[in-house]
Short mmCIF file of C-alpha atoms and ligand atoms in Angstrom, two decimals:
data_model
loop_
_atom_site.label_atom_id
_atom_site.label_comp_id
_atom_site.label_asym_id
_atom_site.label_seq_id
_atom_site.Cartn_x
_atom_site.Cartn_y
_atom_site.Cartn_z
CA UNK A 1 114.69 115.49 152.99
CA UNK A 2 112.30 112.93 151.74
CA UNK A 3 108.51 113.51 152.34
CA UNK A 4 106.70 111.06 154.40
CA UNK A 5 105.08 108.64 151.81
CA UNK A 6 101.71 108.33 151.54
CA UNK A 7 99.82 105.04 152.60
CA UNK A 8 98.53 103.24 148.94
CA UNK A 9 95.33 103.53 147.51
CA UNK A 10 92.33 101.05 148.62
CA UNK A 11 92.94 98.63 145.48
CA UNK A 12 89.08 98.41 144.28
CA UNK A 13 89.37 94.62 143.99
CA UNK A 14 89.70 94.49 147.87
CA UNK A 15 86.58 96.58 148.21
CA UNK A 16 84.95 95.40 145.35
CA UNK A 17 85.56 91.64 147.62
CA UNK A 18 84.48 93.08 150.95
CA UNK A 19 81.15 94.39 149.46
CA UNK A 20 80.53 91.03 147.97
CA UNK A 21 81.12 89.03 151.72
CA UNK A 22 78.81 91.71 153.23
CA UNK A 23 75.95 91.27 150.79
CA UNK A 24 76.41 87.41 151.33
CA UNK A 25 77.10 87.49 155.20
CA UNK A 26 73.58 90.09 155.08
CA UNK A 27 71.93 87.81 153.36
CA UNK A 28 73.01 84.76 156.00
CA UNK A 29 71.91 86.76 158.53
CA UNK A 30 75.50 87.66 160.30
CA UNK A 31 75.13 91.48 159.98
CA UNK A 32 71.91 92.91 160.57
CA UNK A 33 71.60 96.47 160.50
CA UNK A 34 74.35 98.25 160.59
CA UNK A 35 76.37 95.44 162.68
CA UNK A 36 79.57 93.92 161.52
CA UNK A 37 82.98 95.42 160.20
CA UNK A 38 85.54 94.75 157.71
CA UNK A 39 89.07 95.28 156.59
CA UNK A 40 92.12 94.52 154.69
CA UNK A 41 95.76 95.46 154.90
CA UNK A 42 97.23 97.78 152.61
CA UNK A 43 100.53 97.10 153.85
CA UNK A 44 102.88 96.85 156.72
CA UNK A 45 101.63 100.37 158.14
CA UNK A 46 98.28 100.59 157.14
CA UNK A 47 94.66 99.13 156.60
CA UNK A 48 91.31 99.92 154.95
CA UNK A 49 88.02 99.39 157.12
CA UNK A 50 84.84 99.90 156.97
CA UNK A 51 82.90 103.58 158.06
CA UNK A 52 81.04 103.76 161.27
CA UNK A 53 77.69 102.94 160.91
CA UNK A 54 76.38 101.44 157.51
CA UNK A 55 74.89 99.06 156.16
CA UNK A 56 77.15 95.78 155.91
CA UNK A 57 74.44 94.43 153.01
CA UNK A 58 74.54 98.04 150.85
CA UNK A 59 78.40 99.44 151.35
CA UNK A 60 79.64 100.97 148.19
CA UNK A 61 83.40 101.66 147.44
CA UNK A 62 82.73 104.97 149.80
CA UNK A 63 82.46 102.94 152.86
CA UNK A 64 86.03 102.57 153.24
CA UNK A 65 88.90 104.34 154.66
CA UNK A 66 92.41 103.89 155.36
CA UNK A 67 93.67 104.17 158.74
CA UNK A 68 97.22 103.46 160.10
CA UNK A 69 97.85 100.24 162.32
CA UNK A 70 97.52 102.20 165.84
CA UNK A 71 93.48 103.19 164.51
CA UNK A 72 94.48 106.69 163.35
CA UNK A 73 92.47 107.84 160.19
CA UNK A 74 94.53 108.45 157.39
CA UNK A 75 91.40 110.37 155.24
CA UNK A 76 90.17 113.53 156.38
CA UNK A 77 86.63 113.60 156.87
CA UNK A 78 85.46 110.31 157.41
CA UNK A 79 85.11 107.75 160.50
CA UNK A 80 85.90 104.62 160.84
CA UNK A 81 84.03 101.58 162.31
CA UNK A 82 84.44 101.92 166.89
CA UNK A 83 85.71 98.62 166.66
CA UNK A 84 88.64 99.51 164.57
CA UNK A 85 91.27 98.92 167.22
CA UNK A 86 90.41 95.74 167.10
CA UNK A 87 91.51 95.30 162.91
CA UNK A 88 94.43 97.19 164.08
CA UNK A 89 95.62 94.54 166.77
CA UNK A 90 95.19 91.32 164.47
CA UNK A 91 97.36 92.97 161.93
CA UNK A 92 100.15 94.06 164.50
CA UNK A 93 100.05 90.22 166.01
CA UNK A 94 99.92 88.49 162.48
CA UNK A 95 102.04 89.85 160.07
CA UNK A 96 100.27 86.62 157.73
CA UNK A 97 96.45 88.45 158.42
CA UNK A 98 95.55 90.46 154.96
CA UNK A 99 91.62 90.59 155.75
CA UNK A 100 90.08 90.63 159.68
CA UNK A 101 85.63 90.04 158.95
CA UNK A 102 83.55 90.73 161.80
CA UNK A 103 79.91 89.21 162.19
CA UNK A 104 77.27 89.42 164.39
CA UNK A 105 75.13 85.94 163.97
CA UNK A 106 72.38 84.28 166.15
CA UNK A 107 74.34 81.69 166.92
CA UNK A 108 77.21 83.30 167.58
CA UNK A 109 75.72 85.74 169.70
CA UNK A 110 73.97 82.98 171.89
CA UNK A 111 76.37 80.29 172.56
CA UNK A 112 78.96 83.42 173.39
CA UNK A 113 76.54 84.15 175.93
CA UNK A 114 76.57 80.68 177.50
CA UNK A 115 80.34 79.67 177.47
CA UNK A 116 83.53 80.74 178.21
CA UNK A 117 85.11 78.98 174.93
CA UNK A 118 83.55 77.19 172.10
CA UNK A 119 84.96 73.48 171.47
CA UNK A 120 84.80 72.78 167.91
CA UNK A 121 85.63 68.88 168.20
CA UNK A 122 85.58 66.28 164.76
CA UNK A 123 83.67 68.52 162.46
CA UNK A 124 84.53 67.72 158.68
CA UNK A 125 84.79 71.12 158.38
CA UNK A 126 87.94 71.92 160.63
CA UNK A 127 90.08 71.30 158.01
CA UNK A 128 89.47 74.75 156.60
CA UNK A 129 92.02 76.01 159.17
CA UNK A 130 95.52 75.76 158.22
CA UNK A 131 97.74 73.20 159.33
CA UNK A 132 94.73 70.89 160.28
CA UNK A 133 93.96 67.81 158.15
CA UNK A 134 92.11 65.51 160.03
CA UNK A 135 88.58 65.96 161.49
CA UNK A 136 89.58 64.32 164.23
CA UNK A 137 91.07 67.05 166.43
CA UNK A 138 89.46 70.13 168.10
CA UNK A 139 89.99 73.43 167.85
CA UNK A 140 88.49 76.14 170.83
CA UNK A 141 86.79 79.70 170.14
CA UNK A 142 87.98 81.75 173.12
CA UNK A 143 85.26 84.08 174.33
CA UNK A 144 86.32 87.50 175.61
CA UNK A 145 83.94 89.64 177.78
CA UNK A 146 82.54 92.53 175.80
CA UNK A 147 83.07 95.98 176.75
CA UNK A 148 82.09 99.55 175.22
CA UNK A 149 86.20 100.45 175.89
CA UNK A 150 87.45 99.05 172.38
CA UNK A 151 91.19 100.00 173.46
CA UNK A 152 90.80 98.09 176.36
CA UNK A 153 89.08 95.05 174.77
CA UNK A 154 91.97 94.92 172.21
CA UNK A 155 94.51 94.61 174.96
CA UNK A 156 92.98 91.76 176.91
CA UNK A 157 93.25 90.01 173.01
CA UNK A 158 96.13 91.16 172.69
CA UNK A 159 97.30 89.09 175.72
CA UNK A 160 95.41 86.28 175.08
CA UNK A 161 97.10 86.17 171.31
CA UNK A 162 100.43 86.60 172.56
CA UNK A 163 100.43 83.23 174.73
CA UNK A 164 99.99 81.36 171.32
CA UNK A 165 95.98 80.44 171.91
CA UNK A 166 92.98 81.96 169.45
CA UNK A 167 95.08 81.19 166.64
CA UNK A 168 92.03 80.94 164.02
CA UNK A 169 89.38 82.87 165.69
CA UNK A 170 87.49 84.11 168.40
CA UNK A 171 84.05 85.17 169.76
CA UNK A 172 83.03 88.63 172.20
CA UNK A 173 80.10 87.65 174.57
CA UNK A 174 77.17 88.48 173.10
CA UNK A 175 77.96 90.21 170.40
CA UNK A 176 79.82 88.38 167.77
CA UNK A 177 82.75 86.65 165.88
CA UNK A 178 86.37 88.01 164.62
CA UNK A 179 87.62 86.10 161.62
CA UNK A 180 91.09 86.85 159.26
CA UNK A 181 92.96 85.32 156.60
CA UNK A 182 95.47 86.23 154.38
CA UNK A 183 93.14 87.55 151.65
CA UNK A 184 89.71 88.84 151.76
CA UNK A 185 88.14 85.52 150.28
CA UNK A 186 89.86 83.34 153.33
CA UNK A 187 88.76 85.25 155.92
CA UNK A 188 85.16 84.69 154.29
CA UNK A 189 85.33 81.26 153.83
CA UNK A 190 86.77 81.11 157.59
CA UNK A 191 83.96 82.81 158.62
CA UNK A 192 81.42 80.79 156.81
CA UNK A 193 83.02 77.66 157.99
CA UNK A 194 82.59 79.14 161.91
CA UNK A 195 79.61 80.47 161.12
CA UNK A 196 78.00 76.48 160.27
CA UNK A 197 79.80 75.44 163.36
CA UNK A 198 78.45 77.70 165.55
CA UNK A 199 75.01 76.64 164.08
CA UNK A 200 75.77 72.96 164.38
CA UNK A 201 76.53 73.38 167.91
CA UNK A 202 73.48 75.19 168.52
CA UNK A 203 71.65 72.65 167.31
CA UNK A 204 73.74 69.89 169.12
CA UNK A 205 73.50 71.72 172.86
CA UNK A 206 69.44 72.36 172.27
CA UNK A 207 68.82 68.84 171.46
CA UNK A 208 71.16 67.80 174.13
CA UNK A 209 68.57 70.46 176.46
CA UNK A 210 65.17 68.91 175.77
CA UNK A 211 66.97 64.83 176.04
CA UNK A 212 66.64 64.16 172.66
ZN1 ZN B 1 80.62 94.30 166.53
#
């Protein structure tokens, strides 16, 4: 009888990568306190994420655990971020996602509040997102409704995901932004690239506001 094999080792590059985009994201202002969470495949059965609770701007290769794709830890004695389900269904839905970052900006946080969807329409900058390479098209941020019941919030994504929409991205009201990519340093720069966005159309709705 074989023995059940054991899920691989965190590669330290990955973490060394995630504690680099959550120094920069802390220092942007995405993740205060202990807000935010990140991961990154380890392979078809398996992820690393972050620990509940610290510090997205101070984690240290201890921060991280591995867990299996239905949010079951696979390291004894440690616990892993509450929105873990939600790593877990982006890598069941896209075999392609090898990183899933998760912010929690101003901007995001207030135009989530406003909308139902974000329209991201000729920015320059859309042609971070793969298979786009014009600025003239538009690509939309679903916004789901938040809710303390992570298991529950995963399925309604789940759904949503599986009629082919939120193909890049997408925002939970008041709260914040989910970002992946195949490595660690895509998801970042897909999450800096939203990140401006979300600024830029801050900006653009305020001014809009006072008539300017
Ligand atoms: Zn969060």
């Amino acid at each position: 009888m074989s023995k059940k094999a054991a899920p691989p080792k965190i590669p330290p590059a990955a973490t060394a990568a995630l504690i680099a985009a959550g120094r920069l994201f802390h220092q942007r202002g995405w993740v205060p306190a202990t807000a935010g969470n990140f991961s990154v495949r380890l392979d078809g059965k398996s992820l690393a994420v972050t620990t509940s609770g610290r510090h997205k701007g101070e984690l240290t290769e201890t921060d991280f655990m591995r867990v299996d794709l239905q949010g079951r830890a696979l390291d004894a004695g440690k616990r892993s971020s509450a929105e873990t389900l939600l790593h877990c269904q982006l890598y069941r839905h896209s075999p392609q996602a090898g990183a899933v970052l998760h912010t929690h900006s101003p901007a995001s946080t207030v135009l989530s509040r406003k909308h139902d969807s974000i329209r991201l329409a000729g920015y320059e900058l859309l042609k971070i997102f793969e298979g786009i390479q014009t600025h003239d098209t538009v690509v939309e941020v679903p916004v789901f409704e938040n809710d303390q019941d992570i298991a529950r919030l995963a399925r309604g994504v789940d759904a949503h995901m599986r009629t082919g929409r939120a193909p890049h991205a997408y925002l939970i009201r008041g709260h914040g932004l989910y970002a992946w990519g195949r490595t660690v340093e895509e998801a970042r720069h897909r999450v800096e690239a939203l990140e401006f966005l979300f600024e830029c159309e801050l900006h653009e709705r305020l001014l809009k506001a006072t008539g300017d």
